[in-house]
Tab-separated table of C-alpha atoms and ligand atoms in Angstrom:
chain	number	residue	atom	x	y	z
A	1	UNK	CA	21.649	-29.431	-7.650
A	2	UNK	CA	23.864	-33.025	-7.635
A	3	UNK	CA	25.995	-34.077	-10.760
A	4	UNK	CA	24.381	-36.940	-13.412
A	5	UNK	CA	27.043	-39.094	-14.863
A	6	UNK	CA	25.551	-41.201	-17.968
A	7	UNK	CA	27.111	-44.133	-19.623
A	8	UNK	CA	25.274	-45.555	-22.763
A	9	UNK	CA	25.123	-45.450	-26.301
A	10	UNK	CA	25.712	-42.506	-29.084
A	11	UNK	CA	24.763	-43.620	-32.496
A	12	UNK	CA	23.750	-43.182	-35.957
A	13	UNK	CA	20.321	-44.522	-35.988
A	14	UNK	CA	18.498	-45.338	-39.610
A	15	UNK	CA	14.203	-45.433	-38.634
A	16	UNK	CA	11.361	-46.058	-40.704
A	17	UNK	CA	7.593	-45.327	-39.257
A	18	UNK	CA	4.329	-44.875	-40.720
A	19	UNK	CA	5.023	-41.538	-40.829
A	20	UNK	CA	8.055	-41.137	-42.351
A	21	UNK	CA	12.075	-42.173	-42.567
A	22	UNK	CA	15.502	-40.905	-41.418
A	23	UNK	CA	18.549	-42.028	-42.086
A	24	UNK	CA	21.989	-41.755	-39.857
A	25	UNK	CA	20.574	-39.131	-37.483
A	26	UNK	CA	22.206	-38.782	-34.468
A	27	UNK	CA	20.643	-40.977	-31.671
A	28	UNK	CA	21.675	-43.409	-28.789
A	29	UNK	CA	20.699	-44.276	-25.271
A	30	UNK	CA	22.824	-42.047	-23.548
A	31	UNK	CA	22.540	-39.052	-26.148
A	32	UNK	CA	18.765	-38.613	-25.792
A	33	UNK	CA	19.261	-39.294	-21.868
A	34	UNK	CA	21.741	-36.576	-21.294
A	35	UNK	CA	20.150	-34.033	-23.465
A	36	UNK	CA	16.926	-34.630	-21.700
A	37	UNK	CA	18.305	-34.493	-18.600
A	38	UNK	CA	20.686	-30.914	-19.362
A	39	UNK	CA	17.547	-28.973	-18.939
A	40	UNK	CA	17.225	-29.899	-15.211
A	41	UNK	CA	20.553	-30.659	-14.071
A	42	UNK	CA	24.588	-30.719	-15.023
A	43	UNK	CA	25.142	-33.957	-17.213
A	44	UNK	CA	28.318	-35.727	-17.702
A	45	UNK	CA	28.279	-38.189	-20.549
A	46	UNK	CA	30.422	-41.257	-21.089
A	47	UNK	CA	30.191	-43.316	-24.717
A	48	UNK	CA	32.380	-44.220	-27.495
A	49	UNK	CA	32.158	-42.468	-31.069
A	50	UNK	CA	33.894	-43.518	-34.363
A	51	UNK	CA	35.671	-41.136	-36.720
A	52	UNK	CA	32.660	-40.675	-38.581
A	53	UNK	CA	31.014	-39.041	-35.981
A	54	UNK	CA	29.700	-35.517	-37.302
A	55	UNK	CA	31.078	-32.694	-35.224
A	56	UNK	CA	27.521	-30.875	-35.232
A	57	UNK	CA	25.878	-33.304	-33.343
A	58	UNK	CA	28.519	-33.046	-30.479
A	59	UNK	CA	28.139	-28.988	-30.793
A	60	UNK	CA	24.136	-29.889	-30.042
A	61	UNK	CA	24.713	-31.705	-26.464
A	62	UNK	CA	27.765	-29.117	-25.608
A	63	UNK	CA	25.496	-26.191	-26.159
A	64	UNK	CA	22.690	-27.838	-23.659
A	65	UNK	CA	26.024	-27.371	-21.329
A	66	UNK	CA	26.305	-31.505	-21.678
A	67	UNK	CA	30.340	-31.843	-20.459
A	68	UNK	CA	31.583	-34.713	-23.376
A	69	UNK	CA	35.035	-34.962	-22.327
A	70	UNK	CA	34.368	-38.476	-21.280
A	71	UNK	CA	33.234	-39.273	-25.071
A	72	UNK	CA	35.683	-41.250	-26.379
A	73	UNK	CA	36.673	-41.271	-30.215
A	74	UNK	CA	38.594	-44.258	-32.025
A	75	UNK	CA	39.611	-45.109	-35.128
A	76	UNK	CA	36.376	-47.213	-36.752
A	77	UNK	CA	32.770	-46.343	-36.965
A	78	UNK	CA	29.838	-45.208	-34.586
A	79	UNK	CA	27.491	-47.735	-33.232
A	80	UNK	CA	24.577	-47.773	-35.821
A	81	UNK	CA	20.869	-49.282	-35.033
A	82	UNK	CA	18.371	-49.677	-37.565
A	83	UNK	CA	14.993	-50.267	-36.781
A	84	UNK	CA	11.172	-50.250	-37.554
A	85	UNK	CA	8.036	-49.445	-36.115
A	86	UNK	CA	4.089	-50.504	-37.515
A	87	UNK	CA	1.193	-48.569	-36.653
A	88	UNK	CA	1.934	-49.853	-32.795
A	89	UNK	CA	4.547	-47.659	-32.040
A	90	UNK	CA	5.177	-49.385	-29.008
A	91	UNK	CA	7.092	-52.583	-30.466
A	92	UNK	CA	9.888	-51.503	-31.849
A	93	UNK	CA	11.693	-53.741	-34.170
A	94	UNK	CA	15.244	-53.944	-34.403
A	95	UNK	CA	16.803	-54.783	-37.990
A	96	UNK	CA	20.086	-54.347	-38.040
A	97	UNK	CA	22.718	-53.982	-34.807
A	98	UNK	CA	26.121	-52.736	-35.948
A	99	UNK	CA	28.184	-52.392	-32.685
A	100	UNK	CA	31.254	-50.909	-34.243
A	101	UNK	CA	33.536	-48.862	-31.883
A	102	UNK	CA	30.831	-50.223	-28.773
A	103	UNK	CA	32.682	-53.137	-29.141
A	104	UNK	CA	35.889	-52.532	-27.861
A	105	UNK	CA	34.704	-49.482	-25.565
A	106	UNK	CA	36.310	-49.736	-22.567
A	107	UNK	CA	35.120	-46.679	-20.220
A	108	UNK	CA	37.193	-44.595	-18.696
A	109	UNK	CA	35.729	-42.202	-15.790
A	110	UNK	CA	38.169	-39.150	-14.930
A	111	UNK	CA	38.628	-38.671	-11.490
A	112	UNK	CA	35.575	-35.927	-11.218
A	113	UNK	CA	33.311	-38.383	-12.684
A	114	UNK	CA	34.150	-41.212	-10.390
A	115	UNK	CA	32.953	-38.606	-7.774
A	116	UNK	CA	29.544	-38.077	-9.314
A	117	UNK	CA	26.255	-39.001	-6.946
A	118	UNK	CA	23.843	-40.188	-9.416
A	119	UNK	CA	24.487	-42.372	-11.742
A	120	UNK	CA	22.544	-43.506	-15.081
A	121	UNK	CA	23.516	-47.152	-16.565
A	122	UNK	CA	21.636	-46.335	-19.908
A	123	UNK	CA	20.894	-48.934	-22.181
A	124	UNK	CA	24.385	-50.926	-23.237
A	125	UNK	CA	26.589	-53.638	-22.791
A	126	UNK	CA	26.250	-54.866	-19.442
A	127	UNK	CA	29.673	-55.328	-18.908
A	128	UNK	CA	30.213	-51.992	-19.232
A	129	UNK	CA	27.923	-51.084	-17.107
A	130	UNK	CA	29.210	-53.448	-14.273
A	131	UNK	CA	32.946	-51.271	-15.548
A	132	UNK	CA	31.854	-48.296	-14.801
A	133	UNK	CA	30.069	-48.610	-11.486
A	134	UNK	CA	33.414	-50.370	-10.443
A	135	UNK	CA	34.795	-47.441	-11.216
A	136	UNK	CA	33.033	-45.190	-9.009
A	137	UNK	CA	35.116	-43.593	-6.059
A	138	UNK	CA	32.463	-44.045	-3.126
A	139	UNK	CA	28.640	-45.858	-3.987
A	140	UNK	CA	26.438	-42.555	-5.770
A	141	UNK	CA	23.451	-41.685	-3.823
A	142	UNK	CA	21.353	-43.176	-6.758
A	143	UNK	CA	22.544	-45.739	-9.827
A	144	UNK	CA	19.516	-46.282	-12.137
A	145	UNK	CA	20.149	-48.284	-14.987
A	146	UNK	CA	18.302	-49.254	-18.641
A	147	UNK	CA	18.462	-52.334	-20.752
A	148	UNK	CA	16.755	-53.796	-23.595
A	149	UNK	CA	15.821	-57.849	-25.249
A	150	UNK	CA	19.149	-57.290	-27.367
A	151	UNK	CA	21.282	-57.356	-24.270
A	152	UNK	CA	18.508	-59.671	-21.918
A	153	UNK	CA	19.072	-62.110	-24.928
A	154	UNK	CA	22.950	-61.757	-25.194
A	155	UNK	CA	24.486	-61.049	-21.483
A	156	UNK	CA	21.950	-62.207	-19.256
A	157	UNK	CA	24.580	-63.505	-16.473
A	158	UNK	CA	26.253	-59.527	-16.850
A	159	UNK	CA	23.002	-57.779	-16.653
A	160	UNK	CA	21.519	-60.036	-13.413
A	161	UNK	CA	25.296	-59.442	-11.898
A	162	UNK	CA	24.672	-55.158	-12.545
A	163	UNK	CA	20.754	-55.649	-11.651
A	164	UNK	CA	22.024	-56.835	-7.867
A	165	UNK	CA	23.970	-53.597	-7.832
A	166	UNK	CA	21.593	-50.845	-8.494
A	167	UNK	CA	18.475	-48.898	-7.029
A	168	UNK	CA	16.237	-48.046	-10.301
A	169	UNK	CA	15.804	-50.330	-13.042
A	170	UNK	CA	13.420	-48.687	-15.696
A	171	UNK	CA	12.719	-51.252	-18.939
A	172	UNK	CA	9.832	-51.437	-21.149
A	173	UNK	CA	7.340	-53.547	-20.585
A	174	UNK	CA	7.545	-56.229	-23.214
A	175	UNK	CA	11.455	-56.659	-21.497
A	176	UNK	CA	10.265	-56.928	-18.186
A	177	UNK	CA	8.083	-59.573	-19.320
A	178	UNK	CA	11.064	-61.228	-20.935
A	179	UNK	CA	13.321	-60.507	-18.051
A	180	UNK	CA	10.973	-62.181	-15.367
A	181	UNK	CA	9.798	-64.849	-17.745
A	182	UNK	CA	6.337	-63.678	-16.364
A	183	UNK	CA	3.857	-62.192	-18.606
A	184	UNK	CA	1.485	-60.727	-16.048
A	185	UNK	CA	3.221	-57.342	-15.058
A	186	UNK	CA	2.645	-56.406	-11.996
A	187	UNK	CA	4.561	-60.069	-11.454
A	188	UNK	CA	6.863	-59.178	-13.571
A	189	UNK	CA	7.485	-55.871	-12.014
A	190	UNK	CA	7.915	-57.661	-8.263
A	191	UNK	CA	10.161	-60.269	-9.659
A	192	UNK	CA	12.540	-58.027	-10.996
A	193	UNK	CA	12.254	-55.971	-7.495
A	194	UNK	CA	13.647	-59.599	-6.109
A	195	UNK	CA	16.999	-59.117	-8.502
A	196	UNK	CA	17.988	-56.489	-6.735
A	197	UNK	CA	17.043	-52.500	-7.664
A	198	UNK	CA	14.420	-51.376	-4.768
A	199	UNK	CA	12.523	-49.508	-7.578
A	200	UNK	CA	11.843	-50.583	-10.882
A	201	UNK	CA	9.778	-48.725	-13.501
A	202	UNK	CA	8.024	-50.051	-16.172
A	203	UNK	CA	8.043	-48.109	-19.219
A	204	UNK	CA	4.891	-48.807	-21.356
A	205	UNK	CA	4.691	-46.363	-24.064
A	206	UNK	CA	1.365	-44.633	-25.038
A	207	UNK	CA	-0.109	-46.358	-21.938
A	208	UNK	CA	2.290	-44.701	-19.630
A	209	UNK	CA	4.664	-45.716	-17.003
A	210	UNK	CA	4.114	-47.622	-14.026
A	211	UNK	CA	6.410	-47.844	-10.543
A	212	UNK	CA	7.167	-49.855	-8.020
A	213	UNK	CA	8.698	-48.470	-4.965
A	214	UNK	CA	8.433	-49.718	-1.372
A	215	UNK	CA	5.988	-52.538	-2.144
A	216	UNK	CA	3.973	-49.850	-3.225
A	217	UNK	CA	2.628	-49.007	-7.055
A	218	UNK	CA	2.093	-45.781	-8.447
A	219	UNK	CA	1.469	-44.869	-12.222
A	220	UNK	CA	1.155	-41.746	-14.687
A	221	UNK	CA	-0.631	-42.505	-17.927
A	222	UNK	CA	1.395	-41.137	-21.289
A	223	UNK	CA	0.618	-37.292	-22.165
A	224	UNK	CA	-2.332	-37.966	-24.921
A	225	UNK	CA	-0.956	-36.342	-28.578
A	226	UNK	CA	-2.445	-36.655	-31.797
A	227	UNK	CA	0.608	-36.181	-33.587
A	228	UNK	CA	3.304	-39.325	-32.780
A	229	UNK	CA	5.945	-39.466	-35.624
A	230	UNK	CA	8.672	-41.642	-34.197
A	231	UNK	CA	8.788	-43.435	-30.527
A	232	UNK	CA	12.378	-43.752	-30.902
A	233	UNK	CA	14.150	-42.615	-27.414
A	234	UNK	CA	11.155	-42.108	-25.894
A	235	UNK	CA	13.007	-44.531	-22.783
A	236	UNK	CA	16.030	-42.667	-22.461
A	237	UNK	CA	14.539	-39.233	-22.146
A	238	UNK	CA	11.783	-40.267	-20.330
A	239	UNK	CA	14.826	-41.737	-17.919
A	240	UNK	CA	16.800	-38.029	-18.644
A	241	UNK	CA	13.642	-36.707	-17.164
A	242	UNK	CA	13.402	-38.331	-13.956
A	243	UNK	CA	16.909	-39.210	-13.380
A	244	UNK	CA	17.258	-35.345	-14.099
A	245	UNK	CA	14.442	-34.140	-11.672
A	246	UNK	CA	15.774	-36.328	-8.718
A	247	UNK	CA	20.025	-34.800	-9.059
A	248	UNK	CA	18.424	-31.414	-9.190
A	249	UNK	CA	16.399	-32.043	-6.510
A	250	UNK	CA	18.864	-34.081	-4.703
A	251	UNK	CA	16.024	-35.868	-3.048
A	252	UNK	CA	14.601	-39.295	-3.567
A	253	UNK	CA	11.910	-39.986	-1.433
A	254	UNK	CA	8.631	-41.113	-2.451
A	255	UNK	CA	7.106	-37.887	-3.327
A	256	UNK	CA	10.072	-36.985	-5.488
A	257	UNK	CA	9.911	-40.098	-7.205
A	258	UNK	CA	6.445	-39.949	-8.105
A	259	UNK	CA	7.089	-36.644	-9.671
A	260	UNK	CA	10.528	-37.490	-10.832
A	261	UNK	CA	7.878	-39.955	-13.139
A	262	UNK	CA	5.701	-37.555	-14.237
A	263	UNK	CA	8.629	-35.243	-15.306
A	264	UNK	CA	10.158	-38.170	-17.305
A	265	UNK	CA	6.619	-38.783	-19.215
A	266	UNK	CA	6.874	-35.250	-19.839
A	267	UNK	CA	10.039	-35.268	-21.858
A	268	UNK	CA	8.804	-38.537	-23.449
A	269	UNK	CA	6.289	-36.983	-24.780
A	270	UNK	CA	8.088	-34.509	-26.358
A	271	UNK	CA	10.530	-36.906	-28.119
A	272	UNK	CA	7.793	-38.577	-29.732
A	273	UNK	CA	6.473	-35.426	-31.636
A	274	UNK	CA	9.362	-35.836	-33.948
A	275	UNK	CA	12.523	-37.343	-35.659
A	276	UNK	CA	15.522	-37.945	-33.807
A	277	UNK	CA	16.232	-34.931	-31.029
A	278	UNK	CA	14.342	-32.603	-33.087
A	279	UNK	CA	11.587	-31.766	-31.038
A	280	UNK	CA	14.141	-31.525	-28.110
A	281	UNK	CA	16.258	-29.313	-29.844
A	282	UNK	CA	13.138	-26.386	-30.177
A	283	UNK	CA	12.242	-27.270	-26.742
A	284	UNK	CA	11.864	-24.659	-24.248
A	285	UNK	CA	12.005	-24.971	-20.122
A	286	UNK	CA	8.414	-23.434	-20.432
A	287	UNK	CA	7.554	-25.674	-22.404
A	288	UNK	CA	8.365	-28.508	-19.990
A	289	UNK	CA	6.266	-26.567	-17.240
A	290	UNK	CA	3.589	-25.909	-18.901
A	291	UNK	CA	3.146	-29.649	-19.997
A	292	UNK	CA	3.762	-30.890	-16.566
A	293	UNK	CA	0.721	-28.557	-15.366
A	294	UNK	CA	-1.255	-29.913	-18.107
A	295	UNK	CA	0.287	-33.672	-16.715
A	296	UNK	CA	-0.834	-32.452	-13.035
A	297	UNK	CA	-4.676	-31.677	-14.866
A	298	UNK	CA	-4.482	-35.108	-16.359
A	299	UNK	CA	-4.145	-37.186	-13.461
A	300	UNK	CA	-6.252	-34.798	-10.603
A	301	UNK	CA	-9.182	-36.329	-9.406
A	302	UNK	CA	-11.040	-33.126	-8.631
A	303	UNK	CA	-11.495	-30.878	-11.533
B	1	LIG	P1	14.603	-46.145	-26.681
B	1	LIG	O1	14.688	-44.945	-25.794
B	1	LIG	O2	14.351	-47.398	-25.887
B	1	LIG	O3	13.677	-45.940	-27.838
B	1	LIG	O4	16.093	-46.371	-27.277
B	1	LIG	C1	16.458	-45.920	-28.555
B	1	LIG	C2	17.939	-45.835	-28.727
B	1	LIG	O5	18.587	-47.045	-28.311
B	1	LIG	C3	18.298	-45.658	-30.175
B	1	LIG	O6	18.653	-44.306	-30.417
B	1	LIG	C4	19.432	-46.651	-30.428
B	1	LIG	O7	20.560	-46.042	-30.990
B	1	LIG	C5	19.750	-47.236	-29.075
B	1	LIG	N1	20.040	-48.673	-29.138
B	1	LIG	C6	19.424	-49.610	-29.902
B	1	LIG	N2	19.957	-50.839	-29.694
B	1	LIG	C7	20.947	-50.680	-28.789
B	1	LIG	C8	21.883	-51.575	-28.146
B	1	LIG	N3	21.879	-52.888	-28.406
B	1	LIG	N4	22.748	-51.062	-27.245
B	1	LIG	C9	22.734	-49.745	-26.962
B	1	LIG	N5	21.895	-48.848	-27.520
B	1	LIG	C10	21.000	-49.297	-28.411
């Protein structure tokens, strides 16, 4: 089982679905990453926090054994997204940004974490990204990284200068369209294969998630649920998922990677059932196996 080092966002996200509204509850790219991932491997997580930051929500990733000493507090607030979904829960639609403490975060990896071998760029500043694989001690085995239209819109020089760098890019699908400027997707999918990361996965919400790998395509369809209350870090634990599967594993070859996907649309689908980490928090590693089984019934050809 290899070390997962995660550098992202941990925020105070305000949503609003069809279903229902939260306000302030503890989200973030790399908090629903690493607590995905804690249930297959040993996460280390790297983000800023403000002063406001309530002390429960760090009690909830240190009990998944999630090692925060590289969570940096400051004076100032948390990051805080607000956003919106319609009846398509794909789309979501940002309404308010507030950076806060993310924009003066300057990581800084202790000497164990410079040392870990795979490595998650979750969704963030590309800059910051680019800081902390500089960072790193020797290459990791694996650097997978996440980004979104907020940062393809802002940084685009930054994010094609960290997208030469890595192995796994995984981005939804309306982003890869954005980042290629190609609206067909399997296009889309190659181009961004040209920027750099030999495998890029395109997350595309209730219709699943598709790789490329080796010139070669494979795809698992999304879990089907009748109950979907709030899409909201479906990426990032889908990405805890199969980030999670391959350091436990500590294999990435093809076969592992095609599973490492179904794993992370297992998680995903979990996510989705509620609120913020709620489902996540009543989840059980049974739980997670039995759903993959159900995932392996899905997708057989024989019955
Ligand atoms: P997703 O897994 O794609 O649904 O990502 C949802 C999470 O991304 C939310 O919990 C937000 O706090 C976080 N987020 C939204 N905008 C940004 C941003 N510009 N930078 C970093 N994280 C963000």
């Amino acid at each position: 089982m290899a070390e997962l080092l995660v550098v992202g966002s941990v925020a105070l996200d305000s949503v609003e679905t069809p279903f229902g509204k939260v306000q302030e509850v503890l989200g973030g790219s790399a908090t629903y990453f690493s607590y995905s991932a804690s249930f297959f491997t040993q996460v280390r997580l790297v983000a800023a926090i403000g002063q406001d930051f309530p002390e429960a929500h760090l009690r909830l990733l240190q009990d998944r054994g999630v090692d925060t000493q590289g969570l940096q507090a400051s004076e100032g607030r948390t990051f805080r997204w607000v956003g919106e979904y319609g009846y398509d829960l794909n789309e979501a639609k940002t309404l308010d940004t507030q950076l806060n403490v993310l924009a003066d975060f300057r990581p800084k990896l202790g000497e164990e974490a410079r040392r870990t071998p795979f490595l998650f760029l979750a969704n963030i500043d590309p800059e910051l990204q680019l800081d902390v694989l500089r960072q790193m001690r020797e290459r990791p085995r694996v650097v997978a990284l996440d980004t979104m239209n907020f940062w393809i819109h802002g940084k685009e020089e930054a994010l094609r200068r960290v997208l030469a760098k890595v192995d796994v890019v995984t981005i939804n699908d309306g982003e890869a369209r954005q980042l290629a400027s190609e609206p067909n997707l399997i296009r889309a999918a190659r181009a961004i294969a040209s920027m750099g990361p030999r495998t890029v996965v395109v997350k595309r919400g209730e219709y699943g998630a598709l790789m490329l790998a080796a010139d070669t395509f494979f795809y698992v369809p999304a879990y089907p649920l009748e109950s979907v209350y709030d899409p909201t870090g479906a990426g990032d634990t889908f990405a805890g998922g199969f980030m999670g599967y391959l350091a436990a594993q500590e294999r990435v070859d093809a076969a592992a990677m095609r599973r490492a996907l179904v794993y992370g649309s297992v998680m995903a689908s979990f996510t989705v059932e509620d609120f913020s980490l709620k489902r996540l928090t009543r989840l059980k590693p049974a739980d997670i196996a039995d759903r993959y089984t159900a995932f392996h019934d899905l997708i057989r050809l024989e019955p």
